[in-house]
Structure formats: structure tokens, C-alpha cells
Coordinates of C-alpha atoms in Angstrom, one line a residue:
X4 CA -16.5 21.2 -3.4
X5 CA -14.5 24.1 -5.2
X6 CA -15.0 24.0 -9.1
X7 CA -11.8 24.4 -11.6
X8 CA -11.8 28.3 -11.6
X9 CA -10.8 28.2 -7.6
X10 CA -8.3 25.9 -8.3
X11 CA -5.8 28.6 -11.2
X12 CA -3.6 31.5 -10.3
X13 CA -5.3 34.7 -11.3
X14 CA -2.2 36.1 -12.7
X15 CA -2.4 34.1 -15.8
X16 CA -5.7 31.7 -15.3
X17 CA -3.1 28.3 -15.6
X18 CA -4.1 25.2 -13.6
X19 CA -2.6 25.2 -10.1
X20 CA -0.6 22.1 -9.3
X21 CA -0.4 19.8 -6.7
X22 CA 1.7 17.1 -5.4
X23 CA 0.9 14.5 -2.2
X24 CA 3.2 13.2 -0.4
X25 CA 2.0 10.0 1.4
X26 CA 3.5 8.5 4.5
X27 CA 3.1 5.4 6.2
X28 CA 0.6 2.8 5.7
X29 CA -1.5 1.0 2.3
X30 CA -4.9 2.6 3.8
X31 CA -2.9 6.0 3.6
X32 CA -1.5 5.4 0.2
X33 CA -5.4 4.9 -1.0
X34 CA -6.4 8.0 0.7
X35 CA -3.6 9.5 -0.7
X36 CA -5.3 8.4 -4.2
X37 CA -8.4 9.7 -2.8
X38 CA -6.8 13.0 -2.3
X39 CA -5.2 13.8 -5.5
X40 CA -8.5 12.6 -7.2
X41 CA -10.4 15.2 -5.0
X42 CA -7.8 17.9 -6.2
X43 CA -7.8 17.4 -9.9
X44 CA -11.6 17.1 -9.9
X45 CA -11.3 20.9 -8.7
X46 CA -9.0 21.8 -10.9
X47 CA -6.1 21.7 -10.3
X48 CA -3.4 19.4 -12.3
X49 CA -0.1 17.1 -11.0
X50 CA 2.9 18.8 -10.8
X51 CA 5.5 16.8 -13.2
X52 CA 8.1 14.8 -11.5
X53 CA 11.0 17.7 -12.2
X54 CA 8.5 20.0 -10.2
X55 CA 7.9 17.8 -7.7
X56 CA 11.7 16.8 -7.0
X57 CA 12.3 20.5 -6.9
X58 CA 9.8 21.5 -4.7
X59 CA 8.0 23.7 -7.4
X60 CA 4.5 22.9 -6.7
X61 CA 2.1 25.0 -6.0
X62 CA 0.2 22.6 -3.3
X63 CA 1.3 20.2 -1.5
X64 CA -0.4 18.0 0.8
X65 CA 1.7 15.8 3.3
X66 CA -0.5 12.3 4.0
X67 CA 0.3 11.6 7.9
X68 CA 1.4 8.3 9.9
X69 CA 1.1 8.5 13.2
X70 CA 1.8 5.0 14.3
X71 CA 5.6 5.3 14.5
X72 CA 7.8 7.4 17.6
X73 CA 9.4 8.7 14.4
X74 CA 6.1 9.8 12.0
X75 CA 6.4 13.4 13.8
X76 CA 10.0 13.8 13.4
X77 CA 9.1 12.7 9.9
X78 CA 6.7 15.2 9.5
X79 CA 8.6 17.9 10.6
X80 CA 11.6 17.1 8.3
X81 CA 9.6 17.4 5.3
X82 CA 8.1 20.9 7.0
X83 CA 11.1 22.2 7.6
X84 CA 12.3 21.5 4.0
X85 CA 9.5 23.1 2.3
X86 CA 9.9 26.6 4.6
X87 CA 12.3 28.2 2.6
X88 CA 10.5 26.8 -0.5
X89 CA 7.4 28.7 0.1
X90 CA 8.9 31.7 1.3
X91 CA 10.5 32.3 -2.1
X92 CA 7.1 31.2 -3.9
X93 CA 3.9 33.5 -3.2
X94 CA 0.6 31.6 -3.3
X95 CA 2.0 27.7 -2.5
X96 CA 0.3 25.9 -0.2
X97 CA 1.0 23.6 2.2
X98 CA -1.6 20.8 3.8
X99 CA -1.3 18.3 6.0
X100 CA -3.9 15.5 6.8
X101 CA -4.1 11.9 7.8
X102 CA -3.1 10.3 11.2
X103 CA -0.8 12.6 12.6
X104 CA -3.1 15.4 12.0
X105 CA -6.0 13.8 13.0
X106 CA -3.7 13.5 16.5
X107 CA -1.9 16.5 16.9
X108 CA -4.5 19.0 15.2
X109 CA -3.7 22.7 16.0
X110 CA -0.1 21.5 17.4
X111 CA 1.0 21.2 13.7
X112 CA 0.2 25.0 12.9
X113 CA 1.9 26.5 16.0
X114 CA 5.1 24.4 15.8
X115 CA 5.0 25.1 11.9
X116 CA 3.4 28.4 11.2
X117 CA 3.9 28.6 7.3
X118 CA 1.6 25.4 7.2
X119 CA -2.2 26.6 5.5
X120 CA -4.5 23.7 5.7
X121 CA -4.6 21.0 8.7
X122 CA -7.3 17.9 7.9
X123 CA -7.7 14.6 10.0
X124 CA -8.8 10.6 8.5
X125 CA -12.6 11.2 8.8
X126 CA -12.7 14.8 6.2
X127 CA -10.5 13.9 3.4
X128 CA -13.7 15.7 1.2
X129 CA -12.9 19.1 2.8
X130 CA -9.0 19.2 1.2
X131 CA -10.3 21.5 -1.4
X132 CA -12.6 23.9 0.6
X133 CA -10.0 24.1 3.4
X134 CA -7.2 24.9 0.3
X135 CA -9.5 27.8 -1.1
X136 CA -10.8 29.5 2.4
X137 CA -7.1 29.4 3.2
X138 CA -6.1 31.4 0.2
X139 CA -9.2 33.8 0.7
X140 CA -8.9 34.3 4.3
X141 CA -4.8 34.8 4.1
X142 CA -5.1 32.2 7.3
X143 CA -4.3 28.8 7.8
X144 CA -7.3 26.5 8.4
X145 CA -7.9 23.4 11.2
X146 CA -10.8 21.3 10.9
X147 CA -10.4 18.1 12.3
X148 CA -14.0 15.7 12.6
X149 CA -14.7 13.6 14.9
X150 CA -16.2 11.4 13.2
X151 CA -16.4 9.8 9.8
X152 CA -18.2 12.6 7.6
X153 CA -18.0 10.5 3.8
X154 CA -16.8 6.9 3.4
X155 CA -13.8 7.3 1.5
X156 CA -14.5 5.1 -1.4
X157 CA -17.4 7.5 -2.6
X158 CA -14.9 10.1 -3.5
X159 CA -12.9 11.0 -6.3
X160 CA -9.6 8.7 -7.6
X161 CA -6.6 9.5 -9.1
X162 CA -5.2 5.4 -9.4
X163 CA -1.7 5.6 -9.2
X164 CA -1.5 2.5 -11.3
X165 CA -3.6 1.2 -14.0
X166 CA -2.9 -2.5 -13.9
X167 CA -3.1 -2.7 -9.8
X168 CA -6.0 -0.8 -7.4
X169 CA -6.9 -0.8 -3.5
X170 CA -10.5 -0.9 -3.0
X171 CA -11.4 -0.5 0.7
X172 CA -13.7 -2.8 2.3
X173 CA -13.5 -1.2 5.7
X174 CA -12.4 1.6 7.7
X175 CA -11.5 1.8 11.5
X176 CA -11.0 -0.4 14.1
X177 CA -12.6 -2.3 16.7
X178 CA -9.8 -3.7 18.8
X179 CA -8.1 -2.5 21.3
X180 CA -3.9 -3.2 21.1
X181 CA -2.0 -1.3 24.1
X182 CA 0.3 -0.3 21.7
X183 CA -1.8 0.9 19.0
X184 CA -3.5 4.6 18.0
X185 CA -5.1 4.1 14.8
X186 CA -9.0 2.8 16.6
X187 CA -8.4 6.7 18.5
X188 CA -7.7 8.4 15.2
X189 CA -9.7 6.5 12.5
X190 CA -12.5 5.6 14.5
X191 CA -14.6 2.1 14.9
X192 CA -15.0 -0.1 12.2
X193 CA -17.6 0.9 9.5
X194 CA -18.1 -1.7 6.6
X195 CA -19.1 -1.2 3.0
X196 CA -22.0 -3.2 1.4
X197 CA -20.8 -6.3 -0.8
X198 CA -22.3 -4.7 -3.9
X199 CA -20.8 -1.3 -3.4
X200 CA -17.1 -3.3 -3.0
X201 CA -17.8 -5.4 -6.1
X202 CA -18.8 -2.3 -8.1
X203 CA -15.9 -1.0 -7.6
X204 CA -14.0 -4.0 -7.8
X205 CA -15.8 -4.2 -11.6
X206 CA -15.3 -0.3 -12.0
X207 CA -11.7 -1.2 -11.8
X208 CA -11.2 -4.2 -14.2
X209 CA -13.3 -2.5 -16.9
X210 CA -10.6 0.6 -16.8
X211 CA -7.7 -2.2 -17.1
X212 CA -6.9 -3.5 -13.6
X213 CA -6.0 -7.4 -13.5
X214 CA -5.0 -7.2 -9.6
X215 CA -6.8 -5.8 -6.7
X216 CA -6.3 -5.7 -3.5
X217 CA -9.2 -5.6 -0.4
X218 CA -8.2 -3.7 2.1
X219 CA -9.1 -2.8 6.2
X220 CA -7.8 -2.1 9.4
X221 CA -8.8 -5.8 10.2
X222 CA -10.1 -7.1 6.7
X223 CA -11.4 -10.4 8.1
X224 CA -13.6 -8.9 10.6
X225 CA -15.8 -7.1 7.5
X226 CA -19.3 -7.9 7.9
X227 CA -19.6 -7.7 11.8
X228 CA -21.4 -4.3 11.4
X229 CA -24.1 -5.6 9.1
X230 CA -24.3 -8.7 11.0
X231 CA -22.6 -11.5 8.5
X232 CA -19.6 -13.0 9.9
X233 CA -18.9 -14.8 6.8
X234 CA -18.8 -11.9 4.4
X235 CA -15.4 -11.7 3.8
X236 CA -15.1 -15.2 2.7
X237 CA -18.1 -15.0 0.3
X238 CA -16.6 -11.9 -0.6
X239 CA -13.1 -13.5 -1.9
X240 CA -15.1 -16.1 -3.4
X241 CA -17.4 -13.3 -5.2
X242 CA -14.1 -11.6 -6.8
X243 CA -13.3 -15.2 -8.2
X244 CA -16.3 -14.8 -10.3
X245 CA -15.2 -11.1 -12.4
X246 CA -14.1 -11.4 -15.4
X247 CA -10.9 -10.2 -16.5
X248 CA -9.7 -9.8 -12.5
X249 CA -6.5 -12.1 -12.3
X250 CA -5.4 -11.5 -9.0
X251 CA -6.7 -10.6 -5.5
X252 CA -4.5 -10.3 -2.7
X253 CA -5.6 -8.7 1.2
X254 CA -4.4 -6.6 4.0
X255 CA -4.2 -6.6 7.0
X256 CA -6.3 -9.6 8.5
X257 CA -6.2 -9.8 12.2
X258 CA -5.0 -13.6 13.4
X259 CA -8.1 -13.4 16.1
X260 CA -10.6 -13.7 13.8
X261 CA -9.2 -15.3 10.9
X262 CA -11.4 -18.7 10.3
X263 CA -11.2 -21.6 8.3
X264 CA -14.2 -20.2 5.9
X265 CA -11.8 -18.1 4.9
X266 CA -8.9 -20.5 4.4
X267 CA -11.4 -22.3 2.5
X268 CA -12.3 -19.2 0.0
X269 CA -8.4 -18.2 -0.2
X270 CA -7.9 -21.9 -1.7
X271 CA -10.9 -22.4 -3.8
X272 CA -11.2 -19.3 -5.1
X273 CA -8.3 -19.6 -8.4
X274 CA -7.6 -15.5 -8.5
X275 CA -6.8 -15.0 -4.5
X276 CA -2.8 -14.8 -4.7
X277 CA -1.4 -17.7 -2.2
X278 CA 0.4 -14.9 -0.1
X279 CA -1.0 -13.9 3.4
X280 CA -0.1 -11.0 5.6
X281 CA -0.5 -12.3 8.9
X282 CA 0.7 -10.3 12.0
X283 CA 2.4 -11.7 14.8
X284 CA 3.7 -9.0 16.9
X285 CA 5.1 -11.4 19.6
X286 CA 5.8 -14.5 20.1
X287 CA 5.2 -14.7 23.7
X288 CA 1.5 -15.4 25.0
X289 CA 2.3 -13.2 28.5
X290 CA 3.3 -10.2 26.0
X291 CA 0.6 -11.2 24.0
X292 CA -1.9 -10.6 26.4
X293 CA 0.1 -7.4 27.6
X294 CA -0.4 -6.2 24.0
X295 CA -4.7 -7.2 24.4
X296 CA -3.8 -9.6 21.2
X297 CA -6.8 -12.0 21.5
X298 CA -5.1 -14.7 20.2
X299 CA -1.6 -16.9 21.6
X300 CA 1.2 -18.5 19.4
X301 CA 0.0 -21.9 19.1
X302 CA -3.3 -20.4 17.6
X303 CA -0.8 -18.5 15.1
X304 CA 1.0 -21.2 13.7
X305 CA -2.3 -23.6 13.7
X306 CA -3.7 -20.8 11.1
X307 CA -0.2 -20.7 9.2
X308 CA -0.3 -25.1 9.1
X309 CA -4.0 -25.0 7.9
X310 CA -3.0 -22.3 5.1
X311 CA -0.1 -24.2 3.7
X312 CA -2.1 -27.3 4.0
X313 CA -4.6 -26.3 1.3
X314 CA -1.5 -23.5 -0.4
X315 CA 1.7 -25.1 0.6
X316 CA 3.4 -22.4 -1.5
X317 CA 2.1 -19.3 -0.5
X318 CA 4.2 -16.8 1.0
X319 CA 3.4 -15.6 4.4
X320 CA 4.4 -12.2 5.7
X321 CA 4.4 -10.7 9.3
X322 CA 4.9 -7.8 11.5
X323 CA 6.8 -8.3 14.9
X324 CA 7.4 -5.7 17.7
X325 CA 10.4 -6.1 19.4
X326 CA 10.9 -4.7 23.1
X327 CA 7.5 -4.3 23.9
X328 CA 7.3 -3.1 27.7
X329 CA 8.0 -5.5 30.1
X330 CA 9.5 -8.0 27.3
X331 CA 12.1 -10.5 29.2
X332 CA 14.8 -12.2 27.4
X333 CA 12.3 -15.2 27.6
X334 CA 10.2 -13.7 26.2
X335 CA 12.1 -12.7 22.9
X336 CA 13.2 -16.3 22.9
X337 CA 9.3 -17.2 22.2
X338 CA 9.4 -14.6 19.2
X339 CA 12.5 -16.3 17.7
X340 CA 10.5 -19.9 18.5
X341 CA 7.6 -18.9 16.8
X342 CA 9.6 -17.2 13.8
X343 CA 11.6 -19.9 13.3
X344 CA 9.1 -22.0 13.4
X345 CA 6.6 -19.5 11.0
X346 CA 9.0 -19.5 7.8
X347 CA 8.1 -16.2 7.1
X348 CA 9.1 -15.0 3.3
X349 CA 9.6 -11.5 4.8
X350 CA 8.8 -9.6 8.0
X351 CA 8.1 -6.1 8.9
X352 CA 10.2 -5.4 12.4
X353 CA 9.5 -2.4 14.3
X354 CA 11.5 -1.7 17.5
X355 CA 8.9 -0.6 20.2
X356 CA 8.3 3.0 20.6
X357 CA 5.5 4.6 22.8
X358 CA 2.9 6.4 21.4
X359 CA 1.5 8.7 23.5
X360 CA -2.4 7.9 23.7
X361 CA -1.8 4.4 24.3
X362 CA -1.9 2.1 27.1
X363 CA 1.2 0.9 26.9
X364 CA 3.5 4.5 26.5
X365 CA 2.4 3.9 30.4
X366 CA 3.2 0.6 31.2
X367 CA 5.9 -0.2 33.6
X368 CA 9.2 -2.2 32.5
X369 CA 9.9 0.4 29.5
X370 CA 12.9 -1.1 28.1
X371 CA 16.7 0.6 27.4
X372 CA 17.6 1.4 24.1
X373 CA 20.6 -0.6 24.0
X374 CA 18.9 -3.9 25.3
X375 CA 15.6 -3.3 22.1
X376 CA 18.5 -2.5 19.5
X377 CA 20.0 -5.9 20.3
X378 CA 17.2 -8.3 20.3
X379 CA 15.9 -6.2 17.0
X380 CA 19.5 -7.6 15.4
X381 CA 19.3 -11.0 16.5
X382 CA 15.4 -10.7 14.9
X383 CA 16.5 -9.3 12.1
X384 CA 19.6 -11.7 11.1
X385 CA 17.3 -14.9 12.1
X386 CA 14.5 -13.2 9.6
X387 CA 17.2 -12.7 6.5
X388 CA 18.4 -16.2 7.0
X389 CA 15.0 -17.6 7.0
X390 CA 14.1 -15.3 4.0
X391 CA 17.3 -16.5 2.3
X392 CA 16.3 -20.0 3.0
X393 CA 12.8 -19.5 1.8
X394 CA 13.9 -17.7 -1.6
X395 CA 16.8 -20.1 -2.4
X396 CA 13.3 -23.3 -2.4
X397 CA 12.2 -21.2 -5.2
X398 CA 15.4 -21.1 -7.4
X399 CA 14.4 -23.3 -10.2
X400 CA 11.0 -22.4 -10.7
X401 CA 8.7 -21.4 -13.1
X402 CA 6.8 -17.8 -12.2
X403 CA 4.4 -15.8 -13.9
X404 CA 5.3 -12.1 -13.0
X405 CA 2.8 -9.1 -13.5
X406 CA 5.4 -6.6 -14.7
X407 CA 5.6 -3.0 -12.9
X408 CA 5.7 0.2 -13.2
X409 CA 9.5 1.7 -13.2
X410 CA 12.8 0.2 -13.1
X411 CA 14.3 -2.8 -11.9
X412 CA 17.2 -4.3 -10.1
X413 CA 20.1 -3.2 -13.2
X414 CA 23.3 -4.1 -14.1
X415 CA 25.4 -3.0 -17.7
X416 CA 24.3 -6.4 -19.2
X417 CA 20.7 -7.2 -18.2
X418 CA 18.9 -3.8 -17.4
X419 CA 16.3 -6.3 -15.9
X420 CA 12.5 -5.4 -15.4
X421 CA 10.4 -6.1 -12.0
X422 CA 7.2 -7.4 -11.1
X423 CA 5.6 -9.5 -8.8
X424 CA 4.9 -13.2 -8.8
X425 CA 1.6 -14.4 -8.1
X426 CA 2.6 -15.2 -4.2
X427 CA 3.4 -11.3 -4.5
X428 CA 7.5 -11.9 -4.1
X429 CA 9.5 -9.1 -5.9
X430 CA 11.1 -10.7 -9.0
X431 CA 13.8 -9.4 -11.1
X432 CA 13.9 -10.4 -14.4
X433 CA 16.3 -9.7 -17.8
X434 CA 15.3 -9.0 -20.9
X435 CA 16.3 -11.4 -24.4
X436 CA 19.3 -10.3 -25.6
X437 CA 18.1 -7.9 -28.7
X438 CA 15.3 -6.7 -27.1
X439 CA 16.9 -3.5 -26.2
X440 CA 19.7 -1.5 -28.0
X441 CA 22.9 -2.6 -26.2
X442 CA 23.7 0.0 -23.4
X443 CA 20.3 1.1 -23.4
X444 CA 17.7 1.2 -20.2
X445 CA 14.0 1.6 -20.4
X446 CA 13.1 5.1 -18.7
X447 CA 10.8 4.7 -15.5
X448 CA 8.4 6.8 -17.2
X449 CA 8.3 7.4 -21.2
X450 CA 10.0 10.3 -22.0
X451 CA 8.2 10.4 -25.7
X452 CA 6.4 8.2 -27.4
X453 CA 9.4 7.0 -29.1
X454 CA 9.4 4.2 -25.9
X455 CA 9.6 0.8 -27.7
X456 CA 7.3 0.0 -25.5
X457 CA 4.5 2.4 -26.8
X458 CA 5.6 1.5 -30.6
X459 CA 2.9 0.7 -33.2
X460 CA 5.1 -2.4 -34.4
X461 CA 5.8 -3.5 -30.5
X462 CA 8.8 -6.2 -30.1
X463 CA 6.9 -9.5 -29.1
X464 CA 9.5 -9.8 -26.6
X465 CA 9.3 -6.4 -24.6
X466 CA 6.7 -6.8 -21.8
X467 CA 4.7 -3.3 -20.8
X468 CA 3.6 -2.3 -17.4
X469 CA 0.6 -4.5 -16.8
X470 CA 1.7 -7.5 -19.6
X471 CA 2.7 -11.0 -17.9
X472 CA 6.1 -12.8 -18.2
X473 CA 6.8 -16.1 -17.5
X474 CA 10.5 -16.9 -16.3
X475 CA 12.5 -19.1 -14.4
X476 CA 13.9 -18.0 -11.1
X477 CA 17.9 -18.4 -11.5
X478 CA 19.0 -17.2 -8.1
X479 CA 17.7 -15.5 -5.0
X480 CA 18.1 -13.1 -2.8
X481 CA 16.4 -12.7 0.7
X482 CA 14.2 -10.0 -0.2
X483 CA 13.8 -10.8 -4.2
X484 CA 14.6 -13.2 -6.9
X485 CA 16.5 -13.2 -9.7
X486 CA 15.3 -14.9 -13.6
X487 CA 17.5 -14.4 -15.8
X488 CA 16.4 -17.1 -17.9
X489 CA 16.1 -15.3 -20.6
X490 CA 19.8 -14.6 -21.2
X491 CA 20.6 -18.7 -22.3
X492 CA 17.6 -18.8 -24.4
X493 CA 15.4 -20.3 -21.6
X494 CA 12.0 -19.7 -20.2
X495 CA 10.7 -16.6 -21.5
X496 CA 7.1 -15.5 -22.6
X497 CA 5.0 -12.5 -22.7
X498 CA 1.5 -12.4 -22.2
X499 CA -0.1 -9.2 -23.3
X500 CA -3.0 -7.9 -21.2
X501 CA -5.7 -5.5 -21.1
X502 CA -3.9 -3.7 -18.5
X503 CA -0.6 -3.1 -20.2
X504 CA -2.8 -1.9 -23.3
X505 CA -4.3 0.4 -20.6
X506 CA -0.5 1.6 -19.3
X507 CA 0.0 1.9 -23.5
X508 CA -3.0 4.1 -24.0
X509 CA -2.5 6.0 -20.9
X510 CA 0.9 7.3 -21.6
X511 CA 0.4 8.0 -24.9
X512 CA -2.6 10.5 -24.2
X513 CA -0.4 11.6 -21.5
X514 CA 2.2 12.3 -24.4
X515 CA 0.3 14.2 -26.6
X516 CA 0.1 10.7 -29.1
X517 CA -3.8 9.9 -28.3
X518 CA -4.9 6.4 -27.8
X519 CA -3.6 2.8 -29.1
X520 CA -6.4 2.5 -32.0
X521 CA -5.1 -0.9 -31.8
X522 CA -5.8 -1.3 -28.0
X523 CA -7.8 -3.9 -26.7
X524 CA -8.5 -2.8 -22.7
X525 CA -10.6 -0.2 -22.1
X526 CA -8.1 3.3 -21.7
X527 CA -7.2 4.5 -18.4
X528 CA -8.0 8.5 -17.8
X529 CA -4.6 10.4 -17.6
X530 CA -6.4 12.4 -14.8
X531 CA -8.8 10.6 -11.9
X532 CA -10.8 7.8 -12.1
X533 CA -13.8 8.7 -10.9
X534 CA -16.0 6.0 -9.4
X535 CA -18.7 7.8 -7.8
X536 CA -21.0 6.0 -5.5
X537 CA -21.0 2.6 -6.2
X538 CA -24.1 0.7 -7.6
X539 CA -24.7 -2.9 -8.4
X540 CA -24.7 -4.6 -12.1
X541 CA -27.8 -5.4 -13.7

């Protein structure tokens, strides 16, 4: 690991800074967080948002997807951008790690030959070393493992979010999808110990989390490796017993192995969200098999019934391929059956792409462009009307929403906030009139602690990043809702939490204004939270 003095310019001995760049999926936006911990526990600092919109830091590190036709065009965009950047800015560096880099190794540095550091998924820990030999050696520097060196949880994090955290409970993958990469590049599934997840599951809530998310390539499979097939079950169940954690939500479970234990847990256990991620990828059973998905349709919606059985509110989402090789028109009649029939709140649609690697960039019956774009369109406007349907049920209703970080959906009278509801739909919602100086917005990020919401006398009424609100949904949309309730005098209440006194204290050190001695949550650091190895609680 370097230590701080590696990590400053020797001109004038000031903290290099850095900025990551993540693209892609939720496992890269945690190792993204991994990342930026690693590189402010050498040293060096994050660049400030006018830096990193201009392009003025001195690293940055570009966080890879590889799963996408388009992740290298991607890739190369950003590259290509940041060329003329570095040329007119001696000692930046630029790195580039995850998926894609993992794939294409050496590739990256000869098609982009101003690039300095190239990592892959299984030595995130090197980032640093790799940054400092590059600098010393005047050379760019490729090391790619081949396997997993460090389980990624043990290293250092710099949480994006105070109120909200990924904790992996898994890494890799053991199936074998035709259409898939990410078992090549990240490797067969290792699992974490129960105790080490909950650690850092408690680790979490003590700094001010109230939601957490598990996630794994195929979270319901955890426990294979140590021989438990019911540990992700007694797993939710074990989160339902720490204090102070309000929420808990997964990602991705695979519809194979999804059993009725953990139906079971998801129900009786009162913090797991009623929302489920559940990919479908086809609805057809022969493109099924093409795509080596172990499961068939009927099995699909039998594990959607039994879920709204015991949560018949919770808000399932999907991912669908469309144009898969070989994919008849029949066939994409099935997909629109089974969606239909599925009621998703929201779907993530990809149009097929090949990837090469993979079985199927091989198959025969790889289809025109024209005939995927079409059948993606007719997905697409069956999914928004089902999405509208499914949003419209909720008008009416009563939602508790865990407010987020930065703006919401404005207009000049409302300047509303957003959050999400505890089935994890966006939501939102305006302000009492008064809260808020008339024509005035709340900043994404305090500008100075003269935010009302970091103010010692703080308006009962104005909700932090972190606080609860509980509103009434007064329209919909089919990607959000609308509460405006607040507007006629209706629903409206705040419930403080330890997490928005977190968000509170976190800014203000961040602001020069020290902590909330009034605060009741334990402070968030301003730099990484460092979680170490995780132990068990005595």
C-alpha cells in the first residue's frame, strides 16, 4: 500500500486528487467505493465537483462494464476526452480497472497510449501501487490477476452515501448464461462468512445507515461454498434483528434457485423492502434453454404468485433481452405473455449484443438490426403501459419515503424533493408551502452552512438526506410518483433519523462548521469509512 507522502505533488507537497468514474453495474459502483476508499487511505483527497466537471483531476480512474456491445465504445469516449486533458496537465493520471479491463488487458494501453495504470476485478488493492510505479517508472503499468487476490469487502470505503450502503455477500459466478461474460471476468463464486456480512452490516448502522442492500452476482445462491443452502434466508432474517437498520433490499437473485425459505424470510422478516429484482431475460422456454437459464416461464411467474401472496404490494423488477440469437417472432410473443402477465413496476431492456467470449456471439440465427429494434419497441411500449398501470394503483396512497441525496423532479412552484418508498419506487414529493423562500431551490450539495437544512434552529418541516416523510401519492408517472400532498395541507410528516443527523454532521465538517453537538447518530467521516476485516460482536 503507498502511504500519504506518495500520494502529493513534490512541487508544493498538496494532496493529489482523484476522481472515479464508475460504469455499469451495483457490484461496480461498490468497487468503485472500494476504490476511492483505497485512494484516500494513501493520500490522496477527492477532487471537488468543479474539478471533476472540468476534468482537473489529477487521477482518475475509469470503473469498467464489459457486459454491453457498447461498454468499449464507452470506454473509449471517456479516453478520448481526457487525451487532450492530460496533455496540457503534467503528472495526471489515468487508470482503468474493472470488467473491461479485466477482458481486454494490454489492448486498452496500445489503442490508448496516454493511459498509466490498467487493473482487472480480482486486484482492486493494487490501484495505489500500480498509480506510484507508474509515476516512478514514467511507464504505464498492466497487471491483471487471475484470480481473486483480497475479497473486496476487507478493503478500504469511501460510502458514497451515509444513510444507504452495499455490503457484498458474494463475488463471482457459478452459472453459465451463453450470453453472459462476467463468471470469465470475475471468477467463481466465493462467499463471505455470516458474521463477517453482519459486521459490516452493524459497522454501517452504527456510522448512520438505515438501509442496506446485500449484494452478489446470484445473491440467493450464497452459502453453497460453505455448504448451507439456507444462508441467505437466515441471513435476511439475521438483518431483521439490528437495531437501527430500517430497510434491507437485494440484488440480483437468480430465478433458478430462488426458494420458498426465502419467500418465507422476505415476508417475516419486517425490515426486508417488499421489492424483488427478479430477471427474466426471456419469455420463451426454447430461448431459455438456448440462453442455459435453468429455469422456464411457468417456474418464473409461480415464484412472482408465491411472492405477492405473502407481499401482495411489492414491486417486482426485471431484466429482459430482446433478439437473443435464434429468437422467432414466437418467441417474442412468449416474452410479451409472460410480461404481461408479470406486472412488472419497471424493467431493464437490453437489445441483444454479442460479446465476444461467449457462447452465443457464435450461435447461428444472429438477428438484423432492424428486426431487434422493432420487437425492443413493442417491449418497451407494453412495459410503460404496464408501469403506468402499476403506478396509477398506487395514486392515493400513503408512503413513507427515505429522502435522498440531491435534487428532485422541480417545477417554479414545488421545487420537490426525492426519495424512495419502502418498495424502492422513486417518489417525488413537494415541500409545505413556507418551508422554503419563494423562488428558492435547495442546492444538491450545501454550498455553506447557511443550508436550512444544516441550521441549528432546523424547520420541523424540511426533511434532510436520510430523515423519513410520510405523503400521499397524488399522481403517477410510469417511472415515478408524484405527492404533492403537502401543497392542500394534507399528509405530511417528517421523521428525523440517525442518518440525516449523520448527512447533517457530515457536511458540516465537510464545511469547515464541525459537528451537530446536538446530533443524535453517530457522525459519518468526510473521508473513507474504513471497515477493516470484519469481526463478530461480543
Amino acid at each position: 500500500m503507498t502511504t500519504p507522502s506518495a500520494a502529493t505533488t513534490p512541487a508544493d507537497g498538496a494532496a493529489r486528487t482523484y476522481v472515479v468514474r464508475t460504469l455499469g453495474c451495483q457490484m461496480n459502483v461498490h468497487d468503485s467505493e472500494h476504490m476511492a476508499g483505497m485512494l484516500e487511505q494513501a493520500g490522496y483527497t477527492r477532487a471537488s465537483a468543479a474539478d471533476e466537471a472540468a476534468d482537473r483531476a489529477d487521477v482518475v480512474v475509469i470503473n469498467t462494464c464489459a457486459v454491453r456491445e457498447n461498454a468499449a465504445t464507452r470506454l473509449y469516449g471517456n479516453l478520448g476526452q481526457l487525451a487532450s486533458r492530460k496533455a496540457g496537465r503534467p503528472g495526471m493520471q489515468i487508470a482503468v480497472g474493472g470488467c473491461l479491463a479485466q477482458k481486454d488487458r494490454g489492448e486498452i494501453v496500445d489503442r490508448a497510449p496516454w493511459v498509466d495504470v490498467v487493473f482487472g476485478t480480482h486486484n482492486l488493492d493494487a490501484l495505489p501501487v500500480l498509480l506510484e510505479r507508474a509515476r516512478h517508472n514514467e511507464a504505464a503499468q498492466v497487471e491483471i490477476a487471475e484470480s481473486l487476490q483480497v475479497f473486496p469487502s476487507t478493503l478500504p470505503t469511501r460510502r458514497e452515501s451515509v444513510y444507504a450502503g452495499w455490503v457484498s455477500i458474494s463475488v463471482g459466478c457459478n452459472n453459465t448464461c451463453t450470453f453472459c461474460i462476467v463468471p470469465h471476468l470475475r471468477g467463481k463464486e466465493r462467499d463471505r462468512r455470516p458474521g463477517e456480512v453482519l459486521a459490516e452490516v452493524r459497522a454501517l448502522v452504527d456510522a448512520g445507515a438505515v438501509e442496506v442492500t446485500l449484494l452478489g452476482q446470484n445473491v440467493n445462491s450464497y452459502g453453497v461454498e460453505f455448504g448451507d443452502r439456507g444462508a441467505f434466508a437466515k441471513l435476511l432474517r439475521a438483518c431483521g434483528e439490528i437495531d437501527g437498520l430500517e430497510r434491507v433490499r437485494f440484488t440480483s437473485p437468480h430465478p433458478a434457485a430462488f426458494t420458498d425459505d426465502v419467500i418465507e424470510a422476505m415476508a417475516d422478516t419486517p425490515n426486508v423492502m417488499p421489492q424483488l429484482h427478479m430477471p427474466l431475460q426471456s419469455g420463451s422456454d426454447r430461448v431459455l434453454r438456448a440462453m442455459r437459464r435453468s429455469y422456464r416461464s411457468e417456474k418464473f411467474l409461480g415464484i412472482l404468485e408465491r411472492v405477492r401472496a405473502v407481499m401482495p404490494d411489492a414491486a417486482i423488477t426485471t431484466d429482459i433481452i430482446v433478439g437473443f440469437p435464434g429468437e422467432t417472432e414466437e418467441d417474442f410473443a412468449e416474452t410479451l405473455r409472460v410480461v404481461e402477465a408479470s406486472r412488472f413496476s419497471s424493467a431493464f431492456m437490453f437489445q441483444y449484443s454479442p460479446r465476444p467470449g461467449t457462447p452465443a456471439a457464435t450461435m447461428d440465427g444472429q438477428l438484423p438490426k432492424e428486426v431487434v429494434q422493432e420487437r425492443f419497441e413493442r417491449l418497451l411500449a407494453l412495459q410503460e403501459r404496464i408501469g403506468a398501470e402499476e403506478s396509477a394503483a398506487r395514486t392515493g396512497r400513503t408512503v413513507e419515503v427515505l429522502v435522498a441525496e440531491g435534487s428532485g423532479k422541480k417545477d417554479g412552484v414545488t421545487h420537490r424533493l426525492s426519495g424512495r418508498a419502502r418498495d424502492n419506487r422513486l417518489v417525488h414529493l413537494a415541500l409545505p408551502a413556507g418551508v422554503l423562500p419563494d423562488g428558492t431551490a435547495l442546492a444538491d450539495q450545501p454550498a455553506s452552512l447557511a443550508d436550512p437544512r444544516l441550521a441549528d434552529d432546523l424547520d420541523a418541516r424540511l426533511p434532510r438526506p436520510g430523515d423519513m416523510v410520510t405523503v400521499e401519492v397524488t399522481r403517477a408517472a410510469p417511472h415515478h410518483l408524484i405527492a404533492d400532498s403537502a401543497l392542500d395541507g394534507g399528509t405530511y410528516a417528517v421523521r428525523r433519523t440517525r442518518s440525516g443527523d449523520a448527512w447533517a454532521d457530515r457536511e458540516r465538517t465537510r464545511l469547515g462548521g464541525g459537528e451537530n453537538e446536538h446530533g443524535h447518530g453517530a457522525p459519518a467521516p468526510d473521508g473513507p469509512v474504513v471497515l477493516g476485516m470484519p469481526t463478530l460482536r461480543r
